[in-house]
Amino acid sequence: MKVAVIGSGLGGMLSAAILSEKGFEIDVFEKLPFIGGRFTNIEYKGFQLSTGALHMVPHGSRGPLAKLLRRAGAKVEIVDSKPAGEALYKGRRTEIRKKKFPLKSRLNFIKWCLKSRFREVKISEFENDLDDFSRGFLRAFLGWSLSITPDEAIFSKILPIYHQTVKCGGPGIPIGGCKSVIDALTEIVTSNDGRIRKRTGVKAIKPQDYGFSVYAGKDIKHYDIVISNIGHVETGKLLNNEYATHVEPSSGIKYSISLKEPFIGHTGVLFTFNTRRISGMNEVTNADPNLGKGHLLMAHQPVLTNNIRYEIAQGLKDLREILKGHEYEILAIQSYSDGWPVNRVKAGQDIGFETPYRNLYVVGDGAKGDDIEVEGIALGVERVIKRIEEMP
Ligand SMILES: Cc1cc2nc3c(=O)[nH]c(=O)nc-3n(C[C@H](O)[C@H](O)[C@H](O)COP(=O)(O)OP(=O)(O)OC[C@H]3O[C@@H](n4cnc5c(N)ncnc54)[C@H](O)[C@@H]3O)c2cc1C
């Protein structure tokens, strides 16, 4: 059976690798000159910066992505973060552990879990019931990992992420960064005679009685199955059927910073509480020194207004305060929105992998399963593979 994969982001490449192993004939179409979308490296001044992700896999070697990579036979080593997270709170650093959250706040968490069963609860309602430390953590966590504020987050949609974190554990960093994951998947696809065509954007998908005609570059080819890695909205445009219009992306700003001496000094996340914008940072060179010729610190902030210059000014003020007394250079400031966002669909608004067309599925961060970031992408891909395997 012939499968067209539109887009070579993580979701597309995971699907392509697994299906190519199962004997499907795969063509991956990528409009850009590189493979990996928002999950690969950009080399700059001897540092492995990235096209998007902060080189972190949210549940490390025990999460859904790591499991799916193992299932695909992808050789990727993920270093689990130790500690998973630390807080920069009132000028002091402290490891984030359960006992840091006062009993009253933990009981309130249970209370709001129950409330959220009966009505839609915004995280901003729940946070009013928390002490300052717990509230600071919640805000920093949402900003760092989902690039949203408590006002934008629905309690019941965030809860699965909490459960997954309890079940699978904290983050990890792949040796070689995001690109090592994409390279391993590329190798599987090509070793199974799958083709990856860079600089070949798909312009249209036309459903036929059986299968689809895919218009890519100058070619029109027939496929039995189409897997789209470009989100429901863009997929709808290619079909000339804009079936999904009610989704909203999340924006963010990433700062890549070089230091001569380590600032964080470990492989986990430093969540920054009660700042103007910066929610957290990691220092990926502590997991893999080859990611930079010095130390590479990556900081992230959500975007709270429409004025991007103002947002960056706020982020830079935070960084000056946080890094005071340290010698550092800002290598890059990258902003993410619209067609190249942090999340194509804001956390909790994913609409699943199905489209109005049989044998046309969406993977990637527009169609995640119940988990965070690339872990959700892995769960989404797993569902699509299962559906394809169940085909008569
Ligand atoms: C600043 C930032 C930090 C992040 N940090 C993390 C992190 O640390 N950990 C984590 O788990 N997640 C993180 N994420 C999220 C993660 O990077 C994304 O969720 C993930 O990379 C998206 O993958 P995807 O499968 O949706 O594909 P995408 O990356 O969206 O790739 C889609 C591909 O399709 C191509 N394409 C588009 N249209 C067409 C067309 N018509 N024809 C052919 N090709 C087309 C695009 O060029 C692109 O290459 C971060 C994101 C950002 C922006």
Tab-separated table of C-alpha atoms and ligand atoms in Angstrom, residues 6-12 29-32 34 36-39 51-58 200-203 229-230 238 253-254 300 336 340-344 363-366 368 372-375 377, ligand 1:
chain	number	residue	atom	x	y	z
A	6	ILE	CA	2.863	15.461	4.119
A	7	GLY	CA	5.520	17.163	6.242
A	8	SER	CA	8.690	15.756	7.786
A	9	GLY	CA	8.116	16.992	11.343
A	10	LEU	CA	8.350	14.578	14.247
A	11	GLY	CA	4.817	13.225	13.771
A	12	GLY	CA	5.351	12.683	10.048
A	29	PHE	CA	6.969	15.385	1.119
A	30	GLU	CA	8.672	18.307	2.828
A	31	LYS	CA	8.395	21.837	1.520
A	32	LEU	CA	11.522	23.106	3.318
A	34	PHE	CA	15.578	20.314	5.760
A	36	GLY	CA	12.444	17.680	11.050
A	37	GLY	CA	10.177	20.742	11.146
A	38	ARG	CA	10.278	22.261	14.629
A	39	PHE	CA	12.251	19.333	16.036
A	51	THR	CA	14.250	25.054	14.910
A	52	GLY	CA	11.744	24.826	17.771
A	53	ALA	CA	11.967	22.450	20.711
A	54	LEU	CA	14.222	23.020	23.684
A	55	HIS	CA	15.884	19.634	23.045
A	56	MET	CA	13.696	18.131	25.759
A	57	VAL	CA	11.521	15.033	25.786
A	58	PRO	CA	8.935	15.669	28.534
A	200	THR	CA	8.587	19.565	-2.403
A	201	GLY	CA	5.499	21.186	-0.965
A	202	VAL	CA	2.130	19.506	-1.375
A	203	LYS	CA	-0.277	21.885	-3.104
A	229	ASN	CA	1.735	16.383	9.517
A	230	ILE	CA	0.648	19.964	8.934
A	238	LEU	CA	-5.160	21.379	0.620
A	253	ILE	CA	9.791	33.174	22.518
A	254	LYS	CA	12.952	31.140	22.956
A	300	HIS	CA	11.374	30.128	27.172
A	336	TYR	CA	7.090	31.385	17.335
A	340	TRP	CA	5.455	28.141	13.037
A	341	PRO	CA	4.071	28.213	16.581
A	342	VAL	CA	4.975	26.532	19.867
A	343	ASN	CA	1.864	24.397	19.550
A	344	ARG	CA	-0.242	24.313	16.418
A	363	VAL	CA	-0.480	13.571	13.082
A	364	GLY	CA	1.731	16.037	14.927
A	365	ASP	CA	0.920	18.747	17.379
A	366	GLY	CA	-2.422	19.513	15.800
A	368	LYS	CA	-2.082	14.902	19.891
A	372	ILE	CA	2.234	16.974	26.558
A	373	GLU	CA	4.251	18.147	23.529
A	374	VAL	CA	6.170	15.405	21.706
A	375	GLU	CA	4.762	12.771	24.071
A	377	ILE	CA	2.510	13.542	19.291
B	1	LIG	C1	10.107	27.323	21.215
B	1	LIG	C2	9.610	25.926	21.258
B	1	LIG	C3	10.040	25.085	22.256
B	1	LIG	C4	9.568	23.775	22.312
B	1	LIG	N1	10.113	22.932	23.224
B	1	LIG	C5	9.734	21.644	23.239
B	1	LIG	C6	10.412	20.710	24.061
B	1	LIG	O1	11.438	21.004	24.682
B	1	LIG	N2	9.928	19.453	24.132
B	1	LIG	C7	8.839	19.072	23.395
B	1	LIG	O2	8.407	17.934	23.557
B	1	LIG	N3	8.234	19.913	22.531
B	1	LIG	C8	8.673	21.175	22.418
B	1	LIG	N4	8.118	22.032	21.516
B	1	LIG	C9	7.044	21.539	20.641
B	1	LIG	C10	7.597	20.657	19.518
B	1	LIG	O3	8.737	21.254	18.960
B	1	LIG	C11	6.528	20.499	18.455
B	1	LIG	O4	5.323	20.078	19.061
B	1	LIG	C12	6.901	19.451	17.419
B	1	LIG	O5	8.207	19.615	16.948
B	1	LIG	C13	5.903	19.555	16.270
B	1	LIG	O6	6.050	18.459	15.420
B	1	LIG	P1	4.989	18.141	14.300
B	1	LIG	O7	4.969	16.668	14.130
B	1	LIG	O8	3.695	18.805	14.590
B	1	LIG	O9	5.621	18.728	12.966
B	1	LIG	P2	6.140	20.170	12.537
B	1	LIG	O10	7.383	20.460	13.280
B	1	LIG	O11	5.061	21.162	12.553
B	1	LIG	O12	6.550	19.866	11.036
B	1	LIG	C14	5.660	19.955	9.956
B	1	LIG	C15	6.474	19.969	8.673
B	1	LIG	O13	5.580	20.053	7.572
B	1	LIG	C16	6.156	20.889	6.582
B	1	LIG	N5	5.078	21.363	5.708
B	1	LIG	C17	4.141	22.308	5.986
B	1	LIG	N6	3.300	22.446	4.946
B	1	LIG	C18	3.714	21.569	3.993
B	1	LIG	C19	3.241	21.232	2.697
B	1	LIG	N7	2.167	21.822	2.163
B	1	LIG	N8	3.904	20.286	1.992
B	1	LIG	C20	4.994	19.665	2.514
B	1	LIG	N9	5.490	19.954	3.743
B	1	LIG	C21	4.843	20.882	4.472
B	1	LIG	C22	6.834	21.972	7.399
B	1	LIG	O14	7.827	22.624	6.638
B	1	LIG	C23	7.407	21.158	8.555
B	1	LIG	O15	8.708	20.706	8.288
B	1	LIG	C24	8.607	23.321	21.383
B	1	LIG	C25	8.190	24.158	20.360
B	1	LIG	C26	8.713	25.432	20.270
B	1	LIG	C27	8.334	26.287	19.115
